[in-house]
Amino acid sequence: ADAPSFERMRCEGVAPCSRWRHTMTNLGEEEAYLVVGGWDGEKALNDFHVLEQRGGSCRWHGVERTGEDLDPLFGHTVDLVSRNGGGGDATRPDFSCRLVLFGGFDGSKSMYNSVYSLELQRDSAGRWKAEVAALSRAGPDPRYSHASFVKSNPPTLVVVGGVTLTSGDDHSAFAFDLTSLEWTKVRFERDGVDIWARQKLLPLPASADEAGNGQALALVGGGLLCFSFGSKFNPLVLLLRISPM
């Protein structure tokens, strides 16, 4: 197999400003991504942008936002819940999808524990619109630099780790039922393995013995004791098996 390589893409449209600590969420199987918020070096952001890829070309689109206000933030997470219409093709005009946003930090004094629903739609003229609605404003301790994932049956947002104002690096996990809109603390059976506060969660395909019995996730990396990256690092890839809730 060929070795992976990287190259700078030249995209049409108006690109968002330079930033970090934003989210870039795939909108399904097709090559389209939603960018939300981040830090531009001086302040937190709350803008939305969609990047579409077709073949070897790409184009940026601004997103018109309606509904509730969203504070500028970074270190949050945005996860895809469902797709509707367009046959799953985000470049078709009848495409729409639902995402959820949790947590974040404004860079000065406010951390968040709100859950927001983002209803994203592409109209017949190729314009993108997002309606923002708060689902919960009172969850676990406000946090950022956490990891999250949406599991199905029932649709549930799972939040792991993060940094909080009260306890710094946090090693707990919580589940938010997207139907009942209720939070539950998740009990870990850790087998002596630490859950790191800052990490990435990657969904794994269900094996025959796991199908229907929960979601398997790989926890990758993580660090402790520092604003962004940590001074202690996790060298392991850990497997999390989340039982039905």
JSON list of C-alpha atoms in Angstrom, two decimals, residues 22-240:
[
{"chain": "A", "resi": 22, "resn": "HIS", "atom": "CA", "xyz": [-12.59, 24.25, 17.09]},
{"chain": "A", "resi": 23, "resn": "THR", "atom": "CA", "xyz": [-14.60, 21.22, 16.03]},
{"chain": "A", "resi": 24, "resn": "MET", "atom": "CA", "xyz": [-14.76, 19.79, 12.49]},
{"chain": "A", "resi": 25, "resn": "THR", "atom": "CA", "xyz": [-17.49, 17.17, 12.28]},
{"chain": "A", "resi": 26, "resn": "ASN", "atom": "CA", "xyz": [-18.14, 14.89, 9.31]},
{"chain": "A", "resi": 27, "resn": "LEU", "atom": "CA", "xyz": [-21.77, 15.11, 8.20]},
{"chain": "A", "resi": 28, "resn": "GLY", "atom": "CA", "xyz": [-22.03, 11.48, 7.12]},
{"chain": "A", "resi": 29, "resn": "GLU", "atom": "CA", "xyz": [-20.48, 9.25, 4.51]},
{"chain": "A", "resi": 30, "resn": "GLU", "atom": "CA", "xyz": [-20.05, 12.03, 1.94]},
{"chain": "A", "resi": 31, "resn": "GLU", "atom": "CA", "xyz": [-17.25, 14.58, 2.05]},
{"chain": "A", "resi": 32, "resn": "ALA", "atom": "CA", "xyz": [-18.81, 17.47, 3.96]},
{"chain": "A", "resi": 33, "resn": "TYR", "atom": "CA", "xyz": [-17.77, 18.87, 7.33]},
{"chain": "A", "resi": 34, "resn": "LEU", "atom": "CA", "xyz": [-19.18, 21.37, 9.81]},
{"chain": "A", "resi": 35, "resn": "VAL", "atom": "CA", "xyz": [-16.70, 23.70, 11.58]},
{"chain": "A", "resi": 36, "resn": "VAL", "atom": "CA", "xyz": [-17.91, 25.34, 14.81]},
{"chain": "A", "resi": 37, "resn": "GLY", "atom": "CA", "xyz": [-16.20, 27.92, 17.03]},
{"chain": "A", "resi": 38, "resn": "GLY", "atom": "CA", "xyz": [-12.60, 27.81, 18.17]},
{"chain": "A", "resi": 39, "resn": "TRP", "atom": "CA", "xyz": [-9.93, 30.29, 19.30]},
{"chain": "A", "resi": 40, "resn": "ASP", "atom": "CA", "xyz": [-8.35, 32.77, 16.85]},
{"chain": "A", "resi": 41, "resn": "GLY", "atom": "CA", "xyz": [-5.41, 33.71, 19.07]},
{"chain": "A", "resi": 42, "resn": "GLU", "atom": "CA", "xyz": [-7.22, 36.58, 20.79]},
{"chain": "A", "resi": 43, "resn": "LYS", "atom": "CA", "xyz": [-10.79, 35.50, 21.40]},
{"chain": "A", "resi": 44, "resn": "ALA", "atom": "CA", "xyz": [-13.23, 32.60, 21.24]},
{"chain": "A", "resi": 45, "resn": "LEU", "atom": "CA", "xyz": [-15.49, 32.25, 18.20]},
{"chain": "A", "resi": 46, "resn": "ASN", "atom": "CA", "xyz": [-19.07, 31.07, 17.60]},
{"chain": "A", "resi": 47, "resn": "ASP", "atom": "CA", "xyz": [-19.30, 31.01, 13.80]},
{"chain": "A", "resi": 48, "resn": "PHE", "atom": "CA", "xyz": [-20.37, 28.02, 11.65]},
{"chain": "A", "resi": 49, "resn": "HIS", "atom": "CA", "xyz": [-18.85, 26.96, 8.31]},
{"chain": "A", "resi": 50, "resn": "VAL", "atom": "CA", "xyz": [-19.32, 23.97, 6.02]},
{"chain": "A", "resi": 51, "resn": "LEU", "atom": "CA", "xyz": [-16.55, 22.52, 3.85]},
{"chain": "A", "resi": 52, "resn": "GLU", "atom": "CA", "xyz": [-17.76, 20.50, 0.85]},
{"chain": "A", "resi": 53, "resn": "GLN", "atom": "CA", "xyz": [-15.46, 18.23, -1.15]},
{"chain": "A", "resi": 54, "resn": "ARG", "atom": "CA", "xyz": [-16.22, 16.89, -4.63]},
{"chain": "A", "resi": 55, "resn": "GLY", "atom": "CA", "xyz": [-13.54, 14.86, -6.29]},
{"chain": "A", "resi": 56, "resn": "GLY", "atom": "CA", "xyz": [-10.34, 16.84, -6.01]},
{"chain": "A", "resi": 57, "resn": "SER", "atom": "CA", "xyz": [-12.01, 20.20, -5.35]},
{"chain": "A", "resi": 58, "resn": "CYS", "atom": "CA", "xyz": [-13.45, 21.80, -2.24]},
{"chain": "A", "resi": 59, "resn": "ARG", "atom": "CA", "xyz": [-15.56, 24.84, -1.36]},
{"chain": "A", "resi": 60, "resn": "TRP", "atom": "CA", "xyz": [-16.26, 26.73, 1.86]},
{"chain": "A", "resi": 61, "resn": "HIS", "atom": "CA", "xyz": [-19.79, 27.85, 2.72]},
{"chain": "A", "resi": 62, "resn": "GLY", "atom": "CA", "xyz": [-20.90, 30.22, 5.45]},
{"chain": "A", "resi": 63, "resn": "VAL", "atom": "CA", "xyz": [-23.82, 29.01, 7.57]},
{"chain": "A", "resi": 64, "resn": "GLU", "atom": "CA", "xyz": [-26.79, 31.21, 8.45]},
{"chain": "A", "resi": 65, "resn": "ARG", "atom": "CA", "xyz": [-27.63, 30.57, 12.10]},
{"chain": "A", "resi": 66, "resn": "THR", "atom": "CA", "xyz": [-31.09, 30.97, 13.62]},
{"chain": "A", "resi": 67, "resn": "GLY", "atom": "CA", "xyz": [-32.68, 30.07, 16.95]},
{"chain": "A", "resi": 68, "resn": "GLU", "atom": "CA", "xyz": [-30.93, 30.53, 20.27]},
{"chain": "A", "resi": 69, "resn": "ASP", "atom": "CA", "xyz": [-27.70, 32.47, 20.78]},
{"chain": "A", "resi": 70, "resn": "LEU", "atom": "CA", "xyz": [-24.51, 30.48, 21.18]},
{"chain": "A", "resi": 71, "resn": "ASP", "atom": "CA", "xyz": [-21.69, 32.01, 23.22]},
{"chain": "A", "resi": 72, "resn": "PRO", "atom": "CA", "xyz": [-18.19, 32.08, 21.69]},
{"chain": "A", "resi": 73, "resn": "LEU", "atom": "CA", "xyz": [-16.39, 28.92, 22.80]},
{"chain": "A", "resi": 74, "resn": "PHE", "atom": "CA", "xyz": [-13.64, 26.42, 22.17]},
{"chain": "A", "resi": 75, "resn": "GLY", "atom": "CA", "xyz": [-12.72, 22.99, 23.53]},
{"chain": "A", "resi": 76, "resn": "HIS", "atom": "CA", "xyz": [-16.34, 21.88, 23.01]},
{"chain": "A", "resi": 77, "resn": "THR", "atom": "CA", "xyz": [-17.54, 18.83, 21.07]},
{"chain": "A", "resi": 78, "resn": "VAL", "atom": "CA", "xyz": [-20.03, 18.45, 18.21]},
{"chain": "A", "resi": 79, "resn": "ASP", "atom": "CA", "xyz": [-21.37, 15.00, 17.25]},
{"chain": "A", "resi": 80, "resn": "LEU", "atom": "CA", "xyz": [-23.62, 13.81, 14.44]},
{"chain": "A", "resi": 81, "resn": "VAL", "atom": "CA", "xyz": [-26.93, 12.32, 15.62]},
{"chain": "A", "resi": 82, "resn": "SER", "atom": "CA", "xyz": [-28.83, 11.61, 12.39]},
{"chain": "A", "resi": 83, "resn": "ARG", "atom": "CA", "xyz": [-29.09, 12.41, 8.68]},
{"chain": "A", "resi": 84, "resn": "ASN", "atom": "CA", "xyz": [-32.28, 12.97, 6.67]},
{"chain": "A", "resi": 85, "resn": "GLY", "atom": "CA", "xyz": [-32.89, 13.22, 2.93]},
{"chain": "A", "resi": 86, "resn": "GLY", "atom": "CA", "xyz": [-30.37, 13.49, 0.13]},
{"chain": "A", "resi": 87, "resn": "GLY", "atom": "CA", "xyz": [-29.63, 9.79, 0.28]},
{"chain": "A", "resi": 88, "resn": "GLY", "atom": "CA", "xyz": [-26.94, 10.71, 2.80]},
{"chain": "A", "resi": 89, "resn": "ASP", "atom": "CA", "xyz": [-25.28, 13.00, 0.22]},
{"chain": "A", "resi": 90, "resn": "ALA", "atom": "CA", "xyz": [-24.54, 16.33, 1.90]},
{"chain": "A", "resi": 91, "resn": "THR", "atom": "CA", "xyz": [-24.08, 18.02, -1.49]},
{"chain": "A", "resi": 92, "resn": "ARG", "atom": "CA", "xyz": [-27.74, 17.51, -2.47]},
{"chain": "A", "resi": 93, "resn": "PRO", "atom": "CA", "xyz": [-30.29, 20.28, -1.79]},
{"chain": "A", "resi": 94, "resn": "ASP", "atom": "CA", "xyz": [-32.65, 18.15, 0.28]},
{"chain": "A", "resi": 95, "resn": "PHE", "atom": "CA", "xyz": [-29.93, 17.12, 2.73]},
{"chain": "A", "resi": 96, "resn": "SER", "atom": "CA", "xyz": [-30.39, 17.83, 6.43]},
{"chain": "A", "resi": 97, "resn": "CYS", "atom": "CA", "xyz": [-28.89, 16.47, 9.61]},
{"chain": "A", "resi": 98, "resn": "ARG", "atom": "CA", "xyz": [-29.00, 16.85, 13.36]},
{"chain": "A", "resi": 99, "resn": "LEU", "atom": "CA", "xyz": [-25.95, 17.35, 15.56]},
{"chain": "A", "resi": 100, "resn": "VAL", "atom": "CA", "xyz": [-25.41, 18.02, 19.27]},
{"chain": "A", "resi": 101, "resn": "LEU", "atom": "CA", "xyz": [-22.93, 20.42, 20.87]},
{"chain": "A", "resi": 102, "resn": "PHE", "atom": "CA", "xyz": [-21.74, 20.07, 24.46]},
{"chain": "A", "resi": 103, "resn": "GLY", "atom": "CA", "xyz": [-19.48, 22.04, 26.78]},
{"chain": "A", "resi": 104, "resn": "GLY", "atom": "CA", "xyz": [-16.69, 24.46, 25.95]},
{"chain": "A", "resi": 105, "resn": "PHE", "atom": "CA", "xyz": [-14.79, 27.43, 27.38]},
{"chain": "A", "resi": 106, "resn": "ASP", "atom": "CA", "xyz": [-14.89, 31.13, 26.47]},
{"chain": "A", "resi": 107, "resn": "GLY", "atom": "CA", "xyz": [-11.19, 31.66, 27.20]},
{"chain": "A", "resi": 108, "resn": "SER", "atom": "CA", "xyz": [-11.64, 33.88, 30.24]},
{"chain": "A", "resi": 109, "resn": "LYS", "atom": "CA", "xyz": [-14.03, 32.81, 33.01]},
{"chain": "A", "resi": 110, "resn": "SER", "atom": "CA", "xyz": [-16.97, 30.80, 31.65]},
{"chain": "A", "resi": 111, "resn": "MET", "atom": "CA", "xyz": [-17.10, 27.05, 31.05]},
{"chain": "A", "resi": 112, "resn": "TYR", "atom": "CA", "xyz": [-20.30, 25.46, 29.81]},
{"chain": "A", "resi": 113, "resn": "ASN", "atom": "CA", "xyz": [-22.36, 22.34, 30.47]},
{"chain": "A", "resi": 114, "resn": "SER", "atom": "CA", "xyz": [-25.21, 23.05, 28.07]},
{"chain": "A", "resi": 115, "resn": "VAL", "atom": "CA", "xyz": [-26.33, 20.68, 25.33]},
{"chain": "A", "resi": 116, "resn": "TYR", "atom": "CA", "xyz": [-27.47, 22.29, 22.08]},
{"chain": "A", "resi": 117, "resn": "SER", "atom": "CA", "xyz": [-29.24, 20.72, 19.13]},
{"chain": "A", "resi": 118, "resn": "LEU", "atom": "CA", "xyz": [-27.97, 21.91, 15.72]},
{"chain": "A", "resi": 119, "resn": "GLU", "atom": "CA", "xyz": [-30.44, 21.30, 12.88]},
{"chain": "A", "resi": 120, "resn": "LEU", "atom": "CA", "xyz": [-28.36, 21.77, 9.73]},
{"chain": "A", "resi": 121, "resn": "GLN", "atom": "CA", "xyz": [-29.90, 21.97, 6.25]},
{"chain": "A", "resi": 122, "resn": "ARG", "atom": "CA", "xyz": [-28.76, 22.65, 2.67]},
{"chain": "A", "resi": 123, "resn": "ASP", "atom": "CA", "xyz": [-31.41, 24.44, 0.57]},
{"chain": "A", "resi": 124, "resn": "SER", "atom": "CA", "xyz": [-32.08, 24.25, -3.16]},
{"chain": "A", "resi": 125, "resn": "ALA", "atom": "CA", "xyz": [-29.69, 27.14, -3.84]},
{"chain": "A", "resi": 126, "resn": "GLY", "atom": "CA", "xyz": [-26.83, 25.41, -2.00]},
{"chain": "A", "resi": 127, "resn": "ARG", "atom": "CA", "xyz": [-27.06, 27.68, 1.04]},
{"chain": "A", "resi": 128, "resn": "TRP", "atom": "CA", "xyz": [-26.51, 26.18, 4.48]},
{"chain": "A", "resi": 129, "resn": "LYS", "atom": "CA", "xyz": [-28.66, 27.05, 7.49]},
{"chain": "A", "resi": 130, "resn": "ALA", "atom": "CA", "xyz": [-28.49, 25.91, 11.11]},
{"chain": "A", "resi": 131, "resn": "GLU", "atom": "CA", "xyz": [-31.14, 26.23, 13.79]},
{"chain": "A", "resi": 132, "resn": "VAL", "atom": "CA", "xyz": [-29.77, 26.18, 17.34]},
{"chain": "A", "resi": 133, "resn": "ALA", "atom": "CA", "xyz": [-31.89, 25.00, 20.29]},
{"chain": "A", "resi": 134, "resn": "ALA", "atom": "CA", "xyz": [-30.87, 24.32, 23.90]},
{"chain": "A", "resi": 135, "resn": "LEU", "atom": "CA", "xyz": [-31.71, 20.79, 25.10]},
{"chain": "A", "resi": 136, "resn": "SER", "atom": "CA", "xyz": [-30.20, 21.06, 28.58]},
{"chain": "A", "resi": 137, "resn": "ARG", "atom": "CA", "xyz": [-28.60, 23.85, 30.61]},
{"chain": "A", "resi": 138, "resn": "ALA", "atom": "CA", "xyz": [-27.90, 21.86, 33.78]},
{"chain": "A", "resi": 139, "resn": "GLY", "atom": "CA", "xyz": [-25.72, 18.83, 33.31]},
{"chain": "A", "resi": 140, "resn": "PRO", "atom": "CA", "xyz": [-22.45, 17.65, 34.92]},
{"chain": "A", "resi": 141, "resn": "ASP", "atom": "CA", "xyz": [-19.83, 20.20, 35.98]},
{"chain": "A", "resi": 142, "resn": "PRO", "atom": "CA", "xyz": [-19.10, 22.68, 33.14]},
{"chain": "A", "resi": 143, "resn": "ARG", "atom": "CA", "xyz": [-16.07, 21.48, 31.18]},
{"chain": "A", "resi": 144, "resn": "TYR", "atom": "CA", "xyz": [-13.95, 21.64, 28.05]},
{"chain": "A", "resi": 145, "resn": "SER", "atom": "CA", "xyz": [-11.26, 19.47, 26.44]},
{"chain": "A", "resi": 146, "resn": "HIS", "atom": "CA", "xyz": [-13.50, 16.45, 27.00]},
{"chain": "A", "resi": 147, "resn": "ALA", "atom": "CA", "xyz": [-14.37, 13.74, 24.48]},
{"chain": "A", "resi": 148, "resn": "SER", "atom": "CA", "xyz": [-17.86, 12.72, 23.40]},
{"chain": "A", "resi": 149, "resn": "PHE", "atom": "CA", "xyz": [-19.72, 10.32, 21.14]},
{"chain": "A", "resi": 150, "resn": "VAL", "atom": "CA", "xyz": [-23.37, 9.65, 20.22]},
{"chain": "A", "resi": 151, "resn": "LYS", "atom": "CA", "xyz": [-24.46, 6.03, 20.58]},
{"chain": "A", "resi": 152, "resn": "SER", "atom": "CA", "xyz": [-27.75, 4.76, 19.18]},
{"chain": "A", "resi": 153, "resn": "ASN", "atom": "CA", "xyz": [-30.67, 2.74, 20.58]},
{"chain": "A", "resi": 154, "resn": "PRO", "atom": "CA", "xyz": [-31.59, 4.96, 22.32]},
{"chain": "A", "resi": 155, "resn": "PRO", "atom": "CA", "xyz": [-29.70, 7.96, 20.95]},
{"chain": "A", "resi": 156, "resn": "THR", "atom": "CA", "xyz": [-27.41, 9.01, 23.79]},
{"chain": "A", "resi": 157, "resn": "LEU", "atom": "CA", "xyz": [-24.60, 11.54, 24.09]},
{"chain": "A", "resi": 158, "resn": "VAL", "atom": "CA", "xyz": [-21.69, 10.06, 26.06]},
{"chain": "A", "resi": 159, "resn": "VAL", "atom": "CA", "xyz": [-19.20, 12.55, 27.58]},
{"chain": "A", "resi": 160, "resn": "VAL", "atom": "CA", "xyz": [-15.83, 11.38, 28.94]},
{"chain": "A", "resi": 161, "resn": "GLY", "atom": "CA", "xyz": [-13.27, 13.36, 30.93]},
{"chain": "A", "resi": 162, "resn": "GLY", "atom": "CA", "xyz": [-12.42, 17.01, 30.38]},
{"chain": "A", "resi": 163, "resn": "VAL", "atom": "CA", "xyz": [-11.27, 19.97, 32.45]},
{"chain": "A", "resi": 164, "resn": "THR", "atom": "CA", "xyz": [-13.56, 21.60, 35.01]},
{"chain": "A", "resi": 165, "resn": "LEU", "atom": "CA", "xyz": [-13.34, 24.72, 37.18]},
{"chain": "A", "resi": 166, "resn": "THR", "atom": "CA", "xyz": [-13.93, 22.79, 40.41]},
{"chain": "A", "resi": 167, "resn": "SER", "atom": "CA", "xyz": [-11.67, 19.76, 40.04]},
{"chain": "A", "resi": 168, "resn": "GLY", "atom": "CA", "xyz": [-9.34, 20.53, 37.14]},
{"chain": "A", "resi": 169, "resn": "ASP", "atom": "CA", "xyz": [-8.75, 17.32, 35.19]},
{"chain": "A", "resi": 170, "resn": "ASP", "atom": "CA", "xyz": [-11.89, 15.21, 35.48]},
{"chain": "A", "resi": 171, "resn": "HIS", "atom": "CA", "xyz": [-11.95, 11.43, 34.96]},
{"chain": "A", "resi": 172, "resn": "SER", "atom": "CA", "xyz": [-15.68, 10.79, 35.09]},
{"chain": "A", "resi": 173, "resn": "ALA", "atom": "CA", "xyz": [-18.20, 10.05, 32.33]},
{"chain": "A", "resi": 174, "resn": "PHE", "atom": "CA", "xyz": [-21.84, 10.99, 31.80]},
{"chain": "A", "resi": 175, "resn": "ALA", "atom": "CA", "xyz": [-24.65, 10.03, 29.44]},
{"chain": "A", "resi": 176, "resn": "PHE", "atom": "CA", "xyz": [-27.37, 12.36, 28.14]},
{"chain": "A", "resi": 177, "resn": "ASP", "atom": "CA", "xyz": [-30.47, 10.64, 26.73]},
{"chain": "A", "resi": 178, "resn": "LEU", "atom": "CA", "xyz": [-31.44, 12.65, 23.64]},
{"chain": "A", "resi": 179, "resn": "THR", "atom": "CA", "xyz": [-35.05, 11.48, 23.92]},
{"chain": "A", "resi": 180, "resn": "SER", "atom": "CA", "xyz": [-35.84, 11.92, 27.61]},
{"chain": "A", "resi": 181, "resn": "LEU", "atom": "CA", "xyz": [-33.29, 14.79, 27.95]},
{"chain": "A", "resi": 182, "resn": "GLU", "atom": "CA", "xyz": [-31.98, 13.34, 31.23]},
{"chain": "A", "resi": 183, "resn": "TRP", "atom": "CA", "xyz": [-28.38, 13.03, 32.45]},
{"chain": "A", "resi": 184, "resn": "THR", "atom": "CA", "xyz": [-26.94, 9.89, 34.05]},
{"chain": "A", "resi": 185, "resn": "LYS", "atom": "CA", "xyz": [-23.49, 9.35, 35.52]},
{"chain": "A", "resi": 186, "resn": "VAL", "atom": "CA", "xyz": [-21.69, 6.42, 33.88]},
{"chain": "A", "resi": 187, "resn": "ARG", "atom": "CA", "xyz": [-20.04, 3.86, 36.14]},
{"chain": "A", "resi": 188, "resn": "PHE", "atom": "CA", "xyz": [-16.62, 2.70, 34.98]},
{"chain": "A", "resi": 189, "resn": "GLU", "atom": "CA", "xyz": [-15.31, -0.79, 35.53]},
{"chain": "A", "resi": 190, "resn": "ARG", "atom": "CA", "xyz": [-11.73, 0.25, 34.87]},
{"chain": "A", "resi": 191, "resn": "ASP", "atom": "CA", "xyz": [-9.80, -2.91, 35.76]},
{"chain": "A", "resi": 192, "resn": "GLY", "atom": "CA", "xyz": [-7.05, -0.74, 37.24]},
{"chain": "A", "resi": 193, "resn": "VAL", "atom": "CA", "xyz": [-6.66, 1.44, 34.13]},
{"chain": "A", "resi": 194, "resn": "ASP", "atom": "CA", "xyz": [-6.88, 5.23, 34.49]},
{"chain": "A", "resi": 195, "resn": "ILE", "atom": "CA", "xyz": [-9.29, 7.21, 32.31]},
{"chain": "A", "resi": 196, "resn": "TRP", "atom": "CA", "xyz": [-7.39, 10.24, 31.07]},
{"chain": "A", "resi": 197, "resn": "ALA", "atom": "CA", "xyz": [-8.95, 13.68, 31.21]},
{"chain": "A", "resi": 198, "resn": "ARG", "atom": "CA", "xyz": [-8.14, 14.89, 27.70]},
{"chain": "A", "resi": 199, "resn": "GLN", "atom": "CA", "xyz": [-8.41, 12.42, 24.87]},
{"chain": "A", "resi": 200, "resn": "LYS", "atom": "CA", "xyz": [-10.14, 11.40, 21.65]},
{"chain": "A", "resi": 201, "resn": "LEU", "atom": "CA", "xyz": [-12.87, 8.79, 21.26]},
{"chain": "A", "resi": 202, "resn": "LEU", "atom": "CA", "xyz": [-13.04, 6.76, 18.06]},
{"chain": "A", "resi": 203, "resn": "PRO", "atom": "CA", "xyz": [-16.01, 4.46, 17.31]},
{"chain": "A", "resi": 204, "resn": "LEU", "atom": "CA", "xyz": [-15.11, 0.88, 16.43]},
{"chain": "A", "resi": 205, "resn": "PRO", "atom": "CA", "xyz": [-17.14, -1.53, 14.23]},
{"chain": "A", "resi": 206, "resn": "ALA", "atom": "CA", "xyz": [-19.23, -3.91, 16.32]},
{"chain": "A", "resi": 207, "resn": "SER", "atom": "CA", "xyz": [-17.89, -7.45, 16.40]},
{"chain": "A", "resi": 208, "resn": "ALA", "atom": "CA", "xyz": [-20.19, -10.46, 16.36]},
{"chain": "A", "resi": 209, "resn": "ASP", "atom": "CA", "xyz": [-20.18, -10.82, 20.15]},
{"chain": "A", "resi": 210, "resn": "GLU", "atom": "CA", "xyz": [-20.75, -7.09, 20.71]},
{"chain": "A", "resi": 211, "resn": "ALA", "atom": "CA", "xyz": [-23.48, -6.47, 18.13]},
{"chain": "A", "resi": 212, "resn": "GLY", "atom": "CA", "xyz": [-26.58, -5.16, 19.88]},
{"chain": "A", "resi": 213, "resn": "ASN", "atom": "CA", "xyz": [-24.88, -5.15, 23.27]},
{"chain": "A", "resi": 214, "resn": "GLY", "atom": "CA", "xyz": [-23.45, -1.66, 23.31]},
{"chain": "A", "resi": 215, "resn": "GLN", "atom": "CA", "xyz": [-20.87, 0.51, 21.59]},
{"chain": "A", "resi": 216, "resn": "ALA", "atom": "CA", "xyz": [-17.15, -0.19, 21.51]},
{"chain": "A", "resi": 217, "resn": "LEU", "atom": "CA", "xyz": [-14.92, 2.89, 21.51]},
{"chain": "A", "resi": 218, "resn": "ALA", "atom": "CA", "xyz": [-11.17, 3.40, 21.35]},
{"chain": "A", "resi": 219, "resn": "LEU", "atom": "CA", "xyz": [-9.83, 6.05, 23.75]},
{"chain": "A", "resi": 220, "resn": "VAL", "atom": "CA", "xyz": [-6.70, 7.53, 22.19]},
{"chain": "A", "resi": 221, "resn": "GLY", "atom": "CA", "xyz": [-4.09, 9.70, 23.88]},
{"chain": "A", "resi": 222, "resn": "GLY", "atom": "CA", "xyz": [-4.84, 12.22, 26.59]},
{"chain": "A", "resi": 223, "resn": "GLY", "atom": "CA", "xyz": [-2.89, 14.36, 29.03]},
{"chain": "A", "resi": 224, "resn": "LEU", "atom": "CA", "xyz": [-3.00, 15.94, 32.47]},
{"chain": "A", "resi": 225, "resn": "LEU", "atom": "CA", "xyz": [-1.93, 18.99, 34.45]},
{"chain": "A", "resi": 226, "resn": "CYS", "atom": "CA", "xyz": [-1.75, 21.69, 31.79]},
{"chain": "A", "resi": 227, "resn": "PHE", "atom": "CA", "xyz": [-4.03, 24.22, 30.05]},
{"chain": "A", "resi": 228, "resn": "SER", "atom": "CA", "xyz": [-3.98, 22.53, 26.67]},
{"chain": "A", "resi": 229, "resn": "PHE", "atom": "CA", "xyz": [-1.71, 19.57, 26.18]},
{"chain": "A", "resi": 230, "resn": "GLY", "atom": "CA", "xyz": [-0.78, 18.22, 29.59]},
{"chain": "A", "resi": 231, "resn": "SER", "atom": "CA", "xyz": [2.57, 17.45, 31.14]},
{"chain": "A", "resi": 232, "resn": "LYS", "atom": "CA", "xyz": [1.77, 13.76, 31.54]},
{"chain": "A", "resi": 233, "resn": "PHE", "atom": "CA", "xyz": [0.65, 11.75, 28.54]},
{"chain": "A", "resi": 234, "resn": "ASN", "atom": "CA", "xyz": [-1.23, 8.54, 27.92]},
{"chain": "A", "resi": 235, "resn": "PRO", "atom": "CA", "xyz": [0.81, 6.20, 25.67]},
{"chain": "A", "resi": 236, "resn": "LEU", "atom": "CA", "xyz": [-2.00, 3.63, 25.41]},
{"chain": "A", "resi": 237, "resn": "VAL", "atom": "CA", "xyz": [-5.04, 3.02, 23.24]},
{"chain": "A", "resi": 238, "resn": "LEU", "atom": "CA", "xyz": [-7.82, 1.89, 25.59]},
{"chain": "A", "resi": 239, "resn": "LEU", "atom": "CA", "xyz": [-10.97, -0.01, 24.64]},
{"chain": "A", "resi": 240, "resn": "LEU", "atom": "CA", "xyz": [-14.23, 1.19, 26.21]}
]
